[in-house]
């Protein structure tokens, strides 16, 4: 298993271009199930989760290919004839459940493996299933699979008990081919949800209200193919902005949508970083130790849970204390024990961590446990004294495109060691 070897102490400097958003790319590929026509997606990231979703589309009978540079994915769903997502594909990438809504909407049936648990929490999809049932689908759970059947989904009023990003995306996609109007209340407002809505509208769907907590979809009989460029990855952007701060460097993070990183920028400013925005970039610099700043994760536009681990790494080096509250997932503190091995002073109970900044972290052997924890440990390694080895970085490769190359180009002393 690959690992990253990092020698800390280099101040990052230069410019880095953010790739397309993994969490927009996955539902975008799933949207191709809604039409017989080709769907071409641009600005796609070369990350493992996108590869897994392409594999799933091929398993179901669609054709899918990446351009030579990996940035364009073209899906030809005309041969899609097996509306099922098997366990061995779904267990590797839980977001495969995003094909459930589109498959039931287009084919009237879907057999999708339940995703099972994940490192950061139980992450059930009960709300997705309840919503499809409300739209007239017969849902059964047999042998670990969701078996959904519906002659034709019908529009319904859906009120999500909890804000769910992929739940909102799944139902929005399903509703585009349902008979009548669907209103989704307590909908997720994430930029990735809006990007999927833009893609669906370009396929002929009638959607309003995306970006607010009430989304209205008027079903159509057919959707046509399209070409769509997905939005930049706001979490990768936030990760590089935080990397600039933790190394006390100066980095221009380009190809971003400033409004998508507002919450992270606000916390970096509060910690004493300088953040200047251009039309599609953020220049972040930090001259001294960060101040301690409290954060609490929230659905968009609040502070993103996918940035919690990275920001905690920064707080571990702060001149002061901070409280980190994780309100979205029940087990998203697995990076804490690893940061403690690097000398971080963190106490935590269920979903609240109390961080007391230390002058210097010390490099150590650490273990990545999930995608964003991997990024957190890399940021800590960039600032630590000596050498840090981050093991099991297959987690990282699921959601960051060539992260070590981008860091190296900014002056980091980091190399990938293939075991
Ligand atoms: C999406 O996951 C993202 N993944 C996650 O990014 C992100 O952390 C999360 O949204 C929150 O922003 C993709 O978009 C592919 P949720 P999702 O449904 O949709 C509970 C990353 O690092 N819930 O918004 O699976 C759930 O357990 C990943 O890129 C139910 O109880 O998250 C959680 O506590 C990690 N029942 C909360 O809601 C349901 O049916 C929010 O989850 C659905 C969700």
Tab-separated table of N, CA and C in Angstrom, residues 250-318:
chain	number	residue	atom	x	y	z
A	250	UNK	N	2.569	31.382	1.201
A	250	UNK	CA	1.693	32.267	0.425
A	250	UNK	C	1.328	31.543	-0.854
A	251	UNK	N	0.034	31.174	-0.982
A	251	UNK	CA	-0.393	30.343	-2.113
A	251	UNK	C	-1.608	30.980	-2.801
A	252	UNK	N	-1.544	31.030	-4.137
A	252	UNK	CA	-2.722	31.445	-4.920
A	252	UNK	C	-3.438	30.169	-5.343
A	253	UNK	N	-4.659	29.995	-4.860
A	253	UNK	CA	-5.458	28.806	-5.189
A	253	UNK	C	-6.412	29.224	-6.309
A	254	UNK	N	-6.204	28.666	-7.515
A	254	UNK	CA	-6.964	29.171	-8.674
A	254	UNK	C	-8.023	28.152	-9.128
A	255	UNK	N	-8.862	28.600	-10.088
A	255	UNK	CA	-9.992	27.811	-10.595
A	255	UNK	C	-10.949	27.462	-9.459
A	256	UNK	N	-11.324	28.533	-8.686
A	256	UNK	CA	-12.288	28.295	-7.599
A	256	UNK	C	-13.506	29.192	-7.813
A	257	UNK	N	-14.578	28.895	-7.063
A	257	UNK	CA	-15.738	29.799	-6.989
A	257	UNK	C	-15.684	30.407	-5.589
A	258	UNK	N	-15.275	31.676	-5.459
A	258	UNK	CA	-15.071	32.261	-4.114
A	258	UNK	C	-16.240	32.031	-3.156
A	259	UNK	N	-17.458	32.144	-3.665
A	259	UNK	CA	-18.629	31.998	-2.772
A	259	UNK	C	-18.690	30.592	-2.164
A	260	UNK	N	-18.031	29.621	-2.800
A	260	UNK	CA	-18.094	28.249	-2.288
A	260	UNK	C	-17.142	28.023	-1.120
A	261	UNK	N	-16.195	28.946	-0.920
A	261	UNK	CA	-15.215	28.749	0.157
A	261	UNK	C	-15.321	29.851	1.212
A	262	UNK	N	-16.436	30.561	1.229
A	262	UNK	CA	-16.610	31.678	2.180
A	262	UNK	C	-16.412	31.255	3.634
A	263	UNK	N	-17.051	30.162	4.021
A	263	UNK	CA	-17.015	29.757	5.440
A	263	UNK	C	-15.593	29.409	5.868
A	264	UNK	N	-14.869	28.738	4.980
A	264	UNK	CA	-13.474	28.369	5.309
A	264	UNK	C	-12.612	29.633	5.346
A	265	UNK	N	-12.808	30.524	4.379
A	265	UNK	CA	-12.019	31.773	4.349
A	265	UNK	C	-12.254	32.581	5.618
A	266	UNK	N	-13.498	32.616	6.073
A	266	UNK	CA	-13.824	33.397	7.281
A	266	UNK	C	-13.051	32.862	8.488
A	267	UNK	N	-12.955	31.550	8.593
A	267	UNK	CA	-12.241	30.956	9.734
A	267	UNK	C	-10.725	31.151	9.603
A	268	UNK	N	-10.231	31.122	8.373
A	268	UNK	CA	-8.781	31.362	8.188
A	268	UNK	C	-8.451	32.806	8.540
A	269	UNK	N	-9.325	33.729	8.146
A	269	UNK	CA	-9.134	35.147	8.502
A	269	UNK	C	-9.157	35.300	10.020
A	270	UNK	N	-10.097	34.635	10.669
A	270	UNK	CA	-10.211	34.733	12.141
A	270	UNK	C	-8.951	34.183	12.814
A	271	UNK	N	-8.323	33.222	12.139
A	271	UNK	CA	-7.101	32.613	12.704
A	271	UNK	C	-5.875	33.479	12.430
A	272	UNK	N	-6.084	34.569	11.654
A	272	UNK	CA	-4.968	35.499	11.420
A	272	UNK	C	-4.340	35.401	10.052
A	273	UNK	N	-4.915	34.572	9.170
A	273	UNK	CA	-4.376	34.492	7.798
A	273	UNK	C	-4.834	35.719	7.019
A	274	UNK	N	-4.080	35.992	5.940
A	274	UNK	CA	-4.537	37.031	5.017
A	274	UNK	C	-5.165	36.305	3.829
A	275	UNK	N	-6.410	36.630	3.481
A	275	UNK	CA	-7.102	35.964	2.354
A	275	UNK	C	-7.593	37.047	1.405
A	276	UNK	N	-7.086	37.002	0.162
A	276	UNK	CA	-7.546	37.988	-0.821
A	276	UNK	C	-8.164	37.226	-1.995
A	277	UNK	N	-9.377	37.631	-2.400
A	277	UNK	CA	-10.070	36.930	-3.486
A	277	UNK	C	-9.895	37.666	-4.812
A	278	UNK	N	-9.705	36.920	-5.886
A	278	UNK	CA	-9.806	37.432	-7.254
A	278	UNK	C	-11.077	36.819	-7.825
A	279	UNK	N	-11.350	37.003	-9.136
A	279	UNK	CA	-12.627	36.503	-9.679
A	279	UNK	C	-12.716	34.981	-9.552
A	280	UNK	N	-11.598	34.274	-9.764
A	280	UNK	CA	-11.705	32.811	-9.583
A	280	UNK	C	-10.513	32.263	-8.809
A	281	UNK	N	-10.026	33.086	-7.854
A	281	UNK	CA	-8.905	32.586	-7.054
A	281	UNK	C	-8.916	33.199	-5.655
A	282	UNK	N	-8.163	32.522	-4.779
A	282	UNK	CA	-7.975	33.038	-3.422
A	282	UNK	C	-6.475	32.988	-3.140
A	283	UNK	N	-5.930	34.142	-2.696
A	283	UNK	CA	-4.508	34.164	-2.324
A	283	UNK	C	-4.446	34.180	-0.796
A	284	UNK	N	-3.865	33.118	-0.234
A	284	UNK	CA	-3.831	32.963	1.224
A	284	UNK	C	-2.386	33.034	1.698
A	285	UNK	N	-2.146	33.905	2.696
A	285	UNK	CA	-0.786	33.946	3.275
A	285	UNK	C	-0.905	34.044	4.799
A	286	UNK	N	0.130	33.540	5.447
A	286	UNK	CA	0.138	33.547	6.920
A	286	UNK	C	1.567	33.814	7.365
A	287	UNK	N	1.709	34.822	8.257
A	287	UNK	CA	3.081	35.198	8.614
A	287	UNK	C	3.505	34.661	9.979
A	288	UNK	N	2.508	34.282	10.798
A	288	UNK	CA	2.892	33.845	12.155
A	288	UNK	C	1.963	32.715	12.596
A	289	UNK	N	2.162	32.299	13.853
A	289	UNK	CA	1.328	31.196	14.369
A	289	UNK	C	-0.139	31.612	14.288
A	290	UNK	N	-1.034	30.682	13.890
A	290	UNK	CA	-2.458	31.008	13.848
A	290	UNK	C	-3.011	31.215	15.261
A	291	UNK	N	-4.089	31.991	15.336
A	291	UNK	CA	-4.813	32.110	16.603
A	291	UNK	C	-5.766	30.906	16.724
A	292	UNK	N	-6.149	30.519	17.927
A	292	UNK	CA	-7.155	29.463	18.108
A	292	UNK	C	-8.524	29.982	17.695
A	293	UNK	N	-9.251	29.197	16.910
A	293	UNK	CA	-10.583	29.606	16.420
A	293	UNK	C	-11.546	28.430	16.570
A	294	UNK	N	-12.730	28.661	17.117
A	294	UNK	CA	-13.706	27.570	17.269
A	294	UNK	C	-14.402	27.320	15.932
A	295	UNK	N	-14.698	26.059	15.633
A	295	UNK	CA	-15.505	25.764	14.433
A	295	UNK	C	-16.600	24.768	14.790
A	296	UNK	N	-17.705	24.853	14.072
A	296	UNK	CA	-18.794	23.879	14.206
A	296	UNK	C	-19.268	23.542	12.792
A	297	UNK	N	-19.224	22.276	12.437
A	297	UNK	CA	-19.595	21.914	11.054
A	297	UNK	C	-21.111	22.023	10.890
A	298	UNK	N	-21.508	22.443	9.692
A	298	UNK	CA	-22.926	22.661	9.377
A	298	UNK	C	-23.148	22.369	7.903
A	299	UNK	N	-24.384	22.088	7.503
A	299	UNK	CA	-24.658	22.017	6.055
A	299	UNK	C	-24.321	23.362	5.400
A	300	UNK	N	-24.049	23.351	4.102
A	300	UNK	CA	-23.772	24.589	3.368
A	300	UNK	C	-24.920	25.583	3.580
A	301	UNK	N	-24.596	26.864	3.797
A	301	UNK	CA	-23.304	27.549	3.655
A	301	UNK	C	-22.466	27.599	4.927
A	302	UNK	N	-22.732	26.710	5.900
A	302	UNK	CA	-21.915	26.681	7.125
A	302	UNK	C	-20.556	26.070	6.866
A	303	UNK	N	-19.769	25.907	7.938
A	303	UNK	CA	-18.418	25.364	7.781
A	303	UNK	C	-18.522	23.894	7.377
A	304	UNK	N	-17.921	23.481	6.277
A	304	UNK	CA	-18.145	22.118	5.768
A	304	UNK	C	-17.498	21.029	6.616
A	305	UNK	N	-18.237	19.962	6.864
A	305	UNK	CA	-17.688	18.824	7.607
A	305	UNK	C	-16.465	18.258	6.903
A	306	UNK	N	-16.412	18.376	5.570
A	306	UNK	CA	-15.279	17.815	4.819
A	306	UNK	C	-14.014	18.632	4.987
A	307	UNK	N	-14.113	19.774	5.733
A	307	UNK	CA	-12.925	20.572	6.013
A	307	UNK	C	-12.559	20.514	7.506
A	308	UNK	N	-13.328	19.770	8.280
A	308	UNK	CA	-13.117	19.768	9.745
A	308	UNK	C	-11.748	19.218	10.132
A	309	UNK	N	-11.385	18.091	9.518
A	309	UNK	CA	-10.107	17.445	9.896
A	309	UNK	C	-8.922	18.323	9.492
A	310	UNK	N	-9.010	18.938	8.317
A	310	UNK	CA	-7.905	19.771	7.836
A	310	UNK	C	-7.735	20.999	8.731
A	311	UNK	N	-8.867	21.616	9.100
A	311	UNK	CA	-8.778	22.824	9.927
A	311	UNK	C	-8.291	22.474	11.332
A	312	UNK	N	-8.650	21.277	11.797
A	312	UNK	CA	-8.164	20.866	13.129
A	312	UNK	C	-6.634	20.779	13.133
A	313	UNK	N	-6.077	20.298	12.024
A	313	UNK	CA	-4.605	20.212	11.947
A	313	UNK	C	-4.008	21.601	12.135
A	314	UNK	N	-4.619	22.595	11.507
A	314	UNK	CA	-4.130	23.977	11.656
A	314	UNK	C	-4.238	24.418	13.112
A	315	UNK	N	-5.352	24.082	13.742
A	315	UNK	CA	-5.577	24.507	15.132
A	315	UNK	C	-4.586	23.836	16.088
A	316	UNK	N	-4.054	22.671	15.674
A	316	UNK	CA	-3.069	21.982	16.538
A	316	UNK	C	-1.799	22.800	16.685
A	317	UNK	N	-1.574	23.746	15.769
A	317	UNK	CA	-0.334	24.547	15.827
A	317	UNK	C	-0.635	25.975	16.294
A	318	UNK	N	-1.880	26.212	16.746
A	318	UNK	CA	-2.308	27.589	17.061
A	318	UNK	C	-1.680	28.074	18.368
